[in-house]
Coordinates of N, CA and C and ligand atoms in Angstrom, one line a residue:
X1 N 91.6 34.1 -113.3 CA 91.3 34.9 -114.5 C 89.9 35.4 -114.6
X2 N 89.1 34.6 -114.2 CA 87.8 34.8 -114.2 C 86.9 35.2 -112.5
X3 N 86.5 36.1 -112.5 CA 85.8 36.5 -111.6 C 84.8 35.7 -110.6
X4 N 84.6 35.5 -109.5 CA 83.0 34.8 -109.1 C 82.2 35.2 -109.7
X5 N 81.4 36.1 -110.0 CA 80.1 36.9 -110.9 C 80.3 36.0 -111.9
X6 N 81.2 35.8 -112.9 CA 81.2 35.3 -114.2 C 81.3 34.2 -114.1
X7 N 82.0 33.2 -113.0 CA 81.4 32.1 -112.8 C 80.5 31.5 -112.4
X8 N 79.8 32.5 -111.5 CA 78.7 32.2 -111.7 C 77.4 31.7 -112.2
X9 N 77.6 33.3 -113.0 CA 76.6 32.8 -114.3 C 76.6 32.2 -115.2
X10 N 78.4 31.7 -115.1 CA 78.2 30.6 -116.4 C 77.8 29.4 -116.0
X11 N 77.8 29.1 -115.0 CA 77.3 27.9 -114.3 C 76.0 27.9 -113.8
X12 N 75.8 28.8 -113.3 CA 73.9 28.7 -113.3 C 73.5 30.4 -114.0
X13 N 73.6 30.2 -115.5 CA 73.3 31.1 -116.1 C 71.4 31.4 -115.8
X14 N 71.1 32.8 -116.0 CA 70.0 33.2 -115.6 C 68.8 33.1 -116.5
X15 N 67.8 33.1 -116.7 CA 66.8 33.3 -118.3 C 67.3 32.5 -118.9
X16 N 67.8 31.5 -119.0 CA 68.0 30.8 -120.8 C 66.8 30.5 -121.2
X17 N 66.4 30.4 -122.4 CA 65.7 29.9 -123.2 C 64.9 30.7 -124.1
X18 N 63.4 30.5 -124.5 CA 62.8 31.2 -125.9 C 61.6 32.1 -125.2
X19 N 61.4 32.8 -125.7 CA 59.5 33.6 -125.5 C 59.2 33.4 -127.1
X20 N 57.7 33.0 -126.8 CA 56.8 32.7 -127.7 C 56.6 33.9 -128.0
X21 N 56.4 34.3 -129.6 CA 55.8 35.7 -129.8 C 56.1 36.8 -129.0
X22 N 57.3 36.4 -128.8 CA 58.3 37.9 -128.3 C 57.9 39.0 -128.8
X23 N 58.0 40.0 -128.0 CA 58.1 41.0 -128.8 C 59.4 42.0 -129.9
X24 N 60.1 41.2 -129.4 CA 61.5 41.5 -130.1 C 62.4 40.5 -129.7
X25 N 63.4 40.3 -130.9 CA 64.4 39.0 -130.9 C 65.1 39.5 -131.3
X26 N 66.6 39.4 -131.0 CA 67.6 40.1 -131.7 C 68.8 38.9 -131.6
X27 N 69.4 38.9 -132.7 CA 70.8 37.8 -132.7 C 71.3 38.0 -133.9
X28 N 72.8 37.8 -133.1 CA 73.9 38.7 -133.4 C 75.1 37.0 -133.4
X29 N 76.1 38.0 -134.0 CA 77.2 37.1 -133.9 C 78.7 37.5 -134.2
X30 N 79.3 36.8 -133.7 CA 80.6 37.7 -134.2 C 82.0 36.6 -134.8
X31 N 82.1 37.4 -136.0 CA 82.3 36.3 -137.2 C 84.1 36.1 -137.1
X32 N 84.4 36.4 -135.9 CA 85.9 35.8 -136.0 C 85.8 34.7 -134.6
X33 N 85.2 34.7 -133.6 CA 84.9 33.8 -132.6 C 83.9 32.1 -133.2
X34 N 82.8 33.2 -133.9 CA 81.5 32.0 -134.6 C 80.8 32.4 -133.3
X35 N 80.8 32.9 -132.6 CA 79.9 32.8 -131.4 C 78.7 33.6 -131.5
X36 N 77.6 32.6 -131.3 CA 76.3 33.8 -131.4 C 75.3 33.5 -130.5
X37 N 74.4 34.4 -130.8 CA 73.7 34.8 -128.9 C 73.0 35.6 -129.7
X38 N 71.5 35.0 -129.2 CA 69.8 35.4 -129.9 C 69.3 36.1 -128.2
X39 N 68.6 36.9 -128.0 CA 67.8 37.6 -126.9 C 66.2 37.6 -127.3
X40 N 65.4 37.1 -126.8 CA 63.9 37.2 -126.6 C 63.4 38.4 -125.8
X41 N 62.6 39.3 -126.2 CA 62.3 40.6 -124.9 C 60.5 40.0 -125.0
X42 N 59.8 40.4 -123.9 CA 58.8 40.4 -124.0 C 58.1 42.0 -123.0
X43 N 57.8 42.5 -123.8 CA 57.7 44.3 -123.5 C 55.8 44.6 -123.2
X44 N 55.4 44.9 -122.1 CA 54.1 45.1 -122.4 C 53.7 46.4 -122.6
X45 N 52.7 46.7 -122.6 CA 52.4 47.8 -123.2 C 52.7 49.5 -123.0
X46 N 53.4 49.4 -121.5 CA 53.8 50.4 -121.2 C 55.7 50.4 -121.7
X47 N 55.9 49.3 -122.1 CA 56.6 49.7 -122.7 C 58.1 49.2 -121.5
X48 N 57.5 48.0 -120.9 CA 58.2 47.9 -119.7 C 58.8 46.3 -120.1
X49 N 59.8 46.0 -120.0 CA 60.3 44.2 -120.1 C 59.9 43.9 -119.1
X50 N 59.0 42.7 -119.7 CA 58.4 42.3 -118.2 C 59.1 40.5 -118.4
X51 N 59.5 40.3 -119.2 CA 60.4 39.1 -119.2 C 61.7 39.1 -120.2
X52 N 62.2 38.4 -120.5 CA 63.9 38.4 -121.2 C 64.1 36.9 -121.5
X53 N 64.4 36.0 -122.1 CA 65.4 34.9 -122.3 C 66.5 35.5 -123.4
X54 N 67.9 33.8 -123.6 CA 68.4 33.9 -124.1 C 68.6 32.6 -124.5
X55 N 69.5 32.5 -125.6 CA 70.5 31.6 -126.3 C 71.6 31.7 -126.6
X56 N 72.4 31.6 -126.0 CA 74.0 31.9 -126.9 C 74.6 30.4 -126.8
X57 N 75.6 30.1 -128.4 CA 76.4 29.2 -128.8 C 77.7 29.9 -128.6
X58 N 78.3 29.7 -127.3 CA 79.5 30.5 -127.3 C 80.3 30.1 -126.2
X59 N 80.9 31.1 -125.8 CA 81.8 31.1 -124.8 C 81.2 30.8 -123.7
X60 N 82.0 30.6 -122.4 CA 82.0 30.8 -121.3 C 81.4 32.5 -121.1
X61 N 82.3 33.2 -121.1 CA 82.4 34.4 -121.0 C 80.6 35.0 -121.9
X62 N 80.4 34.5 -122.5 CA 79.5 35.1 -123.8 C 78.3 35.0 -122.8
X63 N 78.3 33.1 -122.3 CA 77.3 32.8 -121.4 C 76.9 34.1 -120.5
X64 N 77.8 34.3 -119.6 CA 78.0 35.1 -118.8 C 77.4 36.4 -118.7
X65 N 77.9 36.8 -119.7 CA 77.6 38.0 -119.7 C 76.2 38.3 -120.8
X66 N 75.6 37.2 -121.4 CA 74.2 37.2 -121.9 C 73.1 37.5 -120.1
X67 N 73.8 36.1 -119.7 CA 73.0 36.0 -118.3 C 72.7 37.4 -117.5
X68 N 74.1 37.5 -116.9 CA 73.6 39.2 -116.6 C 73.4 40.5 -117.3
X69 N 73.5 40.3 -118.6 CA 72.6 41.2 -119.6 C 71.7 41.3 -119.2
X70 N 70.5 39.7 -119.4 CA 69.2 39.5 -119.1 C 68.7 40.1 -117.7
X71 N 69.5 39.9 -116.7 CA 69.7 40.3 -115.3 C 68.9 41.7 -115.4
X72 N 70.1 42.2 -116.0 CA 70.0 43.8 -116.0 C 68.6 44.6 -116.6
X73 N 68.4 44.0 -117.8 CA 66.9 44.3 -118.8 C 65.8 44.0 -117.8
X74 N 65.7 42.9 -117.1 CA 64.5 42.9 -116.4 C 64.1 43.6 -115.7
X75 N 62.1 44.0 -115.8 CA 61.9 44.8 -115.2 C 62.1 46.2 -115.7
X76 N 63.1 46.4 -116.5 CA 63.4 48.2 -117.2 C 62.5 48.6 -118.1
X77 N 62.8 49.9 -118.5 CA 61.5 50.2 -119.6 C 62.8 50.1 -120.6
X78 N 62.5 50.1 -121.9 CA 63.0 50.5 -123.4 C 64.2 51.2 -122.9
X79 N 64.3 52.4 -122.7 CA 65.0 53.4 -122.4 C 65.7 53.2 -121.3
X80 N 65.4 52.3 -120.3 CA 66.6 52.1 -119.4 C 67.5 51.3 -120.0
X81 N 66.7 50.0 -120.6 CA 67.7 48.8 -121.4 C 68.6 49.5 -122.1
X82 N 68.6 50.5 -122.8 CA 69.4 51.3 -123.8 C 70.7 52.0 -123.3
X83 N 71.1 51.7 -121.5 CA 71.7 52.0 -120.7 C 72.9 50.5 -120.5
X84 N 72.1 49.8 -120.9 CA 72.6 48.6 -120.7 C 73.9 48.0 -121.7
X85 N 75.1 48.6 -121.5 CA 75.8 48.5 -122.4 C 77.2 47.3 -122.0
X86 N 77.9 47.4 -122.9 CA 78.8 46.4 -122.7 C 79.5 46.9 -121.5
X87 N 80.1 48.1 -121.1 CA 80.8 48.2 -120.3 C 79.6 48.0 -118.9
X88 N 78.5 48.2 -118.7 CA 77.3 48.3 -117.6 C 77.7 46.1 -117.6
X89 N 77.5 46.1 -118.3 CA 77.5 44.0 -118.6 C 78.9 43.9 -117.8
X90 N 79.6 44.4 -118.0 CA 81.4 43.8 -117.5 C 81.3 44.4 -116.2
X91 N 81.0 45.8 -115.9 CA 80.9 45.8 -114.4 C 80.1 45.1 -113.2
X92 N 79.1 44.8 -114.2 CA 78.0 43.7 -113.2 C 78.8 42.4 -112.9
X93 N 79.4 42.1 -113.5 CA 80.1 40.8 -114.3 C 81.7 41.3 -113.2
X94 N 82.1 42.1 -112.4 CA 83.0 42.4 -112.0 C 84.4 42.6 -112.8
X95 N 84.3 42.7 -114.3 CA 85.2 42.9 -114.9 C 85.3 41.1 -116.3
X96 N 86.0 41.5 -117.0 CA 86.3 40.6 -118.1 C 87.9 40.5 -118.2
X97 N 88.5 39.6 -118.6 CA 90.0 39.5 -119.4 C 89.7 40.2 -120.5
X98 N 91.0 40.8 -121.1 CA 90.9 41.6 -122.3 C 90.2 41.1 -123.7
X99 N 91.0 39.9 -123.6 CA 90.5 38.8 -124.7 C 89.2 39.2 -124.6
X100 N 88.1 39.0 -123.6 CA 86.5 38.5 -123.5 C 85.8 39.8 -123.6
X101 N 86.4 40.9 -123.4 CA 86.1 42.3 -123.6 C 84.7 41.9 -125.0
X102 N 84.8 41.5 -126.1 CA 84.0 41.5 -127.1 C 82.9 40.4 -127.0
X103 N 83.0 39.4 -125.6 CA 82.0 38.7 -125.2 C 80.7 39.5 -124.4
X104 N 80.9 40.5 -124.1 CA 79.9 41.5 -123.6 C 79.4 42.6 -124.9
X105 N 80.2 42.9 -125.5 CA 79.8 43.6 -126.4 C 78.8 42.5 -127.3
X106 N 78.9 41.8 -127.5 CA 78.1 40.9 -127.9 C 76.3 40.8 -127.4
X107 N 76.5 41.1 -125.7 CA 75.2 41.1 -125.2 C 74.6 42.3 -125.8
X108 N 75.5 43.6 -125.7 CA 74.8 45.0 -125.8 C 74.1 44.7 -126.9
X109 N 75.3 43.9 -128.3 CA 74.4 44.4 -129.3 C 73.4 43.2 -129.5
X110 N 72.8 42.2 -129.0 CA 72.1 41.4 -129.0 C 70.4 41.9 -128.5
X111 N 70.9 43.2 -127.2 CA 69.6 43.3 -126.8 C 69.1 44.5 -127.7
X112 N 70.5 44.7 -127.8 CA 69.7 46.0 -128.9 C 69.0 45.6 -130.3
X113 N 69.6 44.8 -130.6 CA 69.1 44.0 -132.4 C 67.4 43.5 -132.1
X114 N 67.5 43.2 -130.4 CA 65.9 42.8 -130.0 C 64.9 44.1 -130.0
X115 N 65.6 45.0 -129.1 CA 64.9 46.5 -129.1 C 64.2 46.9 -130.6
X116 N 65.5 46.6 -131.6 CA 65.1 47.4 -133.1 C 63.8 46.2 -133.4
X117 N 64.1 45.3 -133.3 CA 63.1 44.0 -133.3 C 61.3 44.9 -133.2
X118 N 61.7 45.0 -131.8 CA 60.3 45.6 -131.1 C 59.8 46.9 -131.9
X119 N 60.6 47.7 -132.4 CA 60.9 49.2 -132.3 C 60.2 49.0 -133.4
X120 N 60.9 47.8 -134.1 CA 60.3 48.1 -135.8 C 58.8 47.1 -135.9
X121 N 58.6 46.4 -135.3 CA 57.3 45.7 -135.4 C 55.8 46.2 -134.4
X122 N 56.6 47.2 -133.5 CA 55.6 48.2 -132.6 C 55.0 49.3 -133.6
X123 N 56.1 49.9 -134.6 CA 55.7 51.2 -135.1 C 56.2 52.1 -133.9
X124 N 57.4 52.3 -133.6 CA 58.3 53.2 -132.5 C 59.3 53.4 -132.6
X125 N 60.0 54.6 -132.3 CA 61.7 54.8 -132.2 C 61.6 54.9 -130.9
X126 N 62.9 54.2 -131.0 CA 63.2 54.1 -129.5 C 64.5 55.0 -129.7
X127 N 64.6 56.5 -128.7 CA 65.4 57.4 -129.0 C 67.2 56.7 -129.0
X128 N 68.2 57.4 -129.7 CA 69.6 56.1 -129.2 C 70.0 55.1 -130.4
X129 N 68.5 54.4 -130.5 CA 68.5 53.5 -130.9 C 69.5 53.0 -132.8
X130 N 70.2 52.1 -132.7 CA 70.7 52.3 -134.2 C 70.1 50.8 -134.9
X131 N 70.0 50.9 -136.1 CA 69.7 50.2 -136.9 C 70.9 48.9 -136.5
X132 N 70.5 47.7 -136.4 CA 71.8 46.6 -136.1 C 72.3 46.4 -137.5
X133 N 73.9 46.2 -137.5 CA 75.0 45.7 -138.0 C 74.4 44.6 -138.7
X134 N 75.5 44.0 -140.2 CA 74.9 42.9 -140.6 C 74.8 42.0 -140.0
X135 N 75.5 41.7 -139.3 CA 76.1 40.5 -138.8 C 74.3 39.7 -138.4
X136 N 73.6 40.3 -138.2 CA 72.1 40.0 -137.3 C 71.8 39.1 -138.7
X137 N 71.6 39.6 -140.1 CA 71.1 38.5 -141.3 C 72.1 37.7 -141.3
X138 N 73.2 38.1 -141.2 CA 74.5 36.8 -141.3 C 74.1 35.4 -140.7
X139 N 73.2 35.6 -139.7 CA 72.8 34.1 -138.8 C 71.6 33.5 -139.4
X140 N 70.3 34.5 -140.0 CA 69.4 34.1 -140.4 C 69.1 33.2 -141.3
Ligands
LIG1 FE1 83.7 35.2 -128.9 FE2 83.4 34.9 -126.3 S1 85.1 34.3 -127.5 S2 81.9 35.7 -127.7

């Protein structure tokens, strides 16, 4: 059912944990699973992730695809991360079951809730970019 890639990472998932004084944190959740998943970015001045953690209370699958979220964001500028979408998460991830389809969607909008995080505490638009869904105060 599940891929090597995605077992993988759920088993030795990548980044977990917190950044101090992130520069952007975004967490998300999705209110028919309960499953939620916070992203830490730490962005320096060019504008480049130069590190990533995570947290997710969730799935298997959620794990997963947080893990190679993080994967993917590291090292990118703003503008690449913004490439980094649910379907970019599942292909890295070699595919999802249908069901888990909304466990990746989960990462996209997790890094992005972090992005607006930065975007808005930098003083920057980050072009693309949309304002996050409630769901981000729903956890707070
Ligand atoms: Fe909801 Fe995986 S079942 S995030």
């Amino acid at each position: 059912m599940y891929s090597e890639k995605v077992m993988d990472h759920f088993q030795n998932p990548r980044n977990v944990g917190e950044i101090e004084n992130a520069s952007g944190v975004g967490t998300v959740g999705n209110a028919k699973c309960g499953d939620i998943m916070r992203i830490f970015l730490d962005i320096d001045e060019n504008g480049v992730i130069r590190d990533v953690k995570f947290r997710t209370f969730g799935c298997g699958a959620a794990v997963a695809s947080s893990s190679m979220a993080t994967e993917l964001v590291k090292g990118k500028t703003v503008q690449e991360a913004m490439q980094v979408t649910n379907r970019a998460v599942m292909e890295a991830l070699d595919g999802l079951p249908p069901v888990k389809v909304h466990c990746s969607l989960l990462a996209e909008e997790a890094i992005r809730a972090a992005l607006w995080d930065y975007a808005e505490k930098s003083g920057i638009t980050i072009e693309g970019l949309e304002r996050p869904g409630a769901m981000e105060d729903m956890q707070e």
